[in-house]
């Protein structure tokens, strides 16, 4: 059984525990934590949202990017995108305005190049992995891993997904084109 670290420790790590790069892989079709955000209800009502613009996360990202650090993500997305994935796609512009670089990859493409079965994690400075554990859409805990073999696997997953992933603006246009084609 993995040893979970308190959320506060992960928050401290993001605020002060890495030197240059925080990289995230998101593989889920939805996250329960998102569904509790007021912007999720707005998204369901209108089909669009800027997300939680005033959320402390964005100030943290701006502050860290201002210090020369990088925040990057790859999100695996189903075709057609599920509700939770559509929500995150709508919110991405707010993340990017704060300084994140977010890219997308169709889940089927990930599977075709041998990247199926990946799970959510953060990779900090290519040295520390913060692996998420879920029960359905609910995050039940995270573990910090520094074991070299696990870190190497995370680095390989990062390098491969980053190579194949598509920038936000191009991916958003593809999703819009596909949605128009289904209408």
Coordinates of C-alpha atoms in Angstrom, one line a residue:
X1 CA 0.0 0.0 0.0
X2 CA 1.5 3.4 -1.0
X3 CA 2.2 6.0 1.7
X4 CA 0.1 9.0 0.9
X5 CA 1.4 12.5 1.8
X6 CA -0.9 15.2 3.0
X7 CA -2.2 17.7 0.4
X8 CA -0.5 20.4 2.3
X9 CA 2.9 18.8 1.6
X10 CA 2.2 18.7 -2.1
X11 CA 1.1 22.4 -2.0
X12 CA 4.3 23.3 -0.2
X13 CA 6.3 21.3 -2.8
X14 CA 4.6 23.2 -5.6
X15 CA 5.2 26.5 -3.8
X16 CA 8.8 25.9 -2.8
X17 CA 10.1 22.4 -3.5
X18 CA 11.1 22.4 -7.1
X19 CA 13.8 24.3 -9.0
X20 CA 12.8 24.7 -12.6
X21 CA 10.0 22.4 -14.0
X22 CA 6.6 21.1 -12.8
X23 CA 5.1 18.8 -15.4
X24 CA 1.7 17.2 -15.2
X25 CA 0.0 14.3 -17.0
X26 CA -3.8 14.2 -16.8
X27 CA -5.4 11.0 -18.0
X28 CA -8.8 11.0 -16.3
X29 CA -12.1 11.6 -18.1
X30 CA -13.2 13.9 -15.2
X31 CA -12.2 15.0 -11.7
X32 CA -14.7 15.2 -8.8
X33 CA -12.8 18.2 -7.5
X34 CA -13.7 20.1 -10.7
X35 CA -17.4 19.3 -10.4
X36 CA -17.4 21.1 -7.0
X37 CA -16.2 24.4 -8.6
X38 CA -18.7 27.1 -9.3
X39 CA -17.3 27.4 -12.8
X40 CA -18.3 23.8 -13.5
X41 CA -22.0 24.8 -13.0
X42 CA -21.4 27.8 -15.3
X43 CA -19.9 25.4 -17.9
X44 CA -22.9 23.1 -17.7
X45 CA -25.2 26.1 -18.2
X46 CA -23.4 27.9 -21.0
X47 CA -20.9 25.5 -22.5
X48 CA -18.0 27.8 -21.7
X49 CA -16.2 29.1 -18.7
X50 CA -12.9 30.8 -17.8
X51 CA -12.6 28.6 -14.8
X52 CA -11.9 29.7 -11.3
X53 CA -10.1 32.9 -12.3
X54 CA -9.4 34.0 -8.7
X55 CA -8.2 30.6 -7.5
X56 CA -4.9 30.7 -5.6
X57 CA -3.4 28.2 -8.0
X58 CA -3.1 30.9 -10.7
X59 CA -1.3 33.3 -8.4
X60 CA 1.1 30.5 -7.5
X61 CA 1.8 29.7 -11.2
X62 CA 2.3 33.4 -12.0
X63 CA 4.7 33.8 -9.1
X64 CA 6.7 30.7 -10.0
X65 CA 6.8 31.6 -13.7
X66 CA 8.0 35.0 -12.7
X67 CA 10.9 33.3 -11.0
X68 CA 11.8 31.5 -14.3
X69 CA 10.1 28.2 -13.4
X70 CA 7.9 26.3 -15.9
X71 CA 4.5 24.6 -15.5
X72 CA 3.6 22.2 -18.3
X73 CA 0.8 19.7 -18.8
X74 CA -0.4 17.1 -21.2
X75 CA -4.0 16.1 -21.1
X76 CA -5.2 12.8 -22.7
X77 CA -8.7 13.3 -24.2
X78 CA -11.3 10.9 -25.6
X79 CA -13.0 11.4 -28.9
X80 CA -15.4 12.9 -28.6
X81 CA -14.3 14.6 -25.4
X82 CA -16.2 13.7 -22.2
X83 CA -17.9 16.4 -20.1
X84 CA -15.0 16.8 -17.7
X85 CA -12.5 17.0 -20.5
X86 CA -14.6 19.7 -22.2
X87 CA -14.6 21.6 -19.0
X88 CA -10.8 21.5 -18.7
X89 CA -10.4 22.5 -22.3
X90 CA -12.6 25.5 -21.7
X91 CA -10.6 26.5 -18.5
X92 CA -7.2 26.0 -20.2
X93 CA -7.0 29.6 -21.4
X94 CA -7.0 30.8 -17.8
X95 CA -4.2 28.3 -16.9
X96 CA -2.3 29.5 -19.9
X97 CA -2.8 33.2 -19.1
X98 CA -1.2 32.4 -15.7
X99 CA 1.8 30.9 -17.5
X100 CA 1.2 27.2 -18.0
X101 CA 1.9 25.5 -21.3
X102 CA -0.9 22.9 -21.8
X103 CA -1.0 20.4 -24.6
X104 CA -3.4 17.7 -25.6
X105 CA -3.3 14.2 -27.0
X106 CA -6.1 12.0 -28.1
X107 CA -6.3 9.0 -25.9
X108 CA -6.4 6.7 -29.0
X109 CA -3.2 8.3 -30.3
X110 CA -1.6 7.7 -26.9
X111 CA -2.6 4.0 -27.1
X112 CA -1.4 3.7 -30.7
X113 CA 2.1 4.8 -29.7
X114 CA 2.3 2.6 -26.6
X115 CA 1.3 5.2 -24.0
X116 CA -2.0 3.6 -23.0
X117 CA -2.5 2.8 -19.3
X118 CA -0.7 5.9 -18.0
X119 CA -2.0 7.4 -14.7
X120 CA -2.0 11.0 -13.5
X121 CA 1.2 12.4 -11.9
X122 CA 3.3 15.5 -11.4
X123 CA 7.0 15.3 -12.3
X124 CA 9.2 17.9 -10.6
X125 CA 12.7 18.7 -12.0
X126 CA 12.9 15.2 -13.5
X127 CA 13.7 14.0 -9.9
X128 CA 10.4 13.6 -8.0
X129 CA 7.1 12.1 -9.0
X130 CA 3.9 13.0 -7.2
X131 CA 1.6 10.1 -8.2
X132 CA -2.2 10.5 -7.8
X133 CA -4.4 7.7 -6.6
X134 CA -8.1 7.7 -7.4
X135 CA -11.4 6.0 -6.4
X136 CA -13.5 6.8 -9.5
X137 CA -13.2 10.5 -10.1
X138 CA -12.2 11.3 -6.5
X139 CA -8.5 11.8 -5.6
X140 CA -7.8 9.6 -2.5
X141 CA -4.2 10.5 -2.1
X142 CA -0.8 11.3 -3.6
X143 CA 2.6 9.7 -3.0
X144 CA 5.9 11.4 -3.5
X145 CA 8.4 9.1 -5.3
X146 CA 12.1 9.6 -5.8
X147 CA 13.0 6.0 -6.6
X148 CA 15.1 6.2 -9.8
X149 CA 13.3 3.6 -11.9
X150 CA 9.9 5.2 -11.2
X151 CA 11.3 8.7 -11.9
X152 CA 12.8 7.4 -15.2
X153 CA 9.4 5.9 -16.3
X154 CA 7.7 9.3 -15.6
X155 CA 10.4 11.1 -17.6
X156 CA 9.9 8.7 -20.5
X157 CA 6.1 9.2 -20.3
X158 CA 6.7 13.0 -20.2
X159 CA 9.1 13.0 -23.2
X160 CA 6.8 10.8 -25.3
X161 CA 3.5 12.5 -24.6
X162 CA 5.1 16.0 -25.0
X163 CA 6.5 14.9 -28.4
X164 CA 3.1 13.7 -29.7
X165 CA 0.9 16.3 -27.9
X166 CA -0.7 19.2 -29.7
X167 CA -0.7 22.8 -28.6
X168 CA -3.9 24.1 -27.0
X169 CA -5.0 26.4 -29.8
X170 CA -4.6 23.8 -32.5
X171 CA -6.3 21.1 -30.4
X172 CA -9.2 23.4 -29.5
X173 CA -9.7 24.1 -33.2
X174 CA -9.7 20.3 -34.0
X175 CA -12.3 19.6 -31.3
X176 CA -14.5 22.4 -32.7
X177 CA -14.2 21.0 -36.2
X178 CA -15.1 17.5 -35.0
X179 CA -18.0 18.8 -33.1
X180 CA -19.3 20.7 -36.1
X181 CA -18.9 17.6 -38.2
X182 CA -21.0 15.6 -35.7
X183 CA -23.8 18.2 -35.8

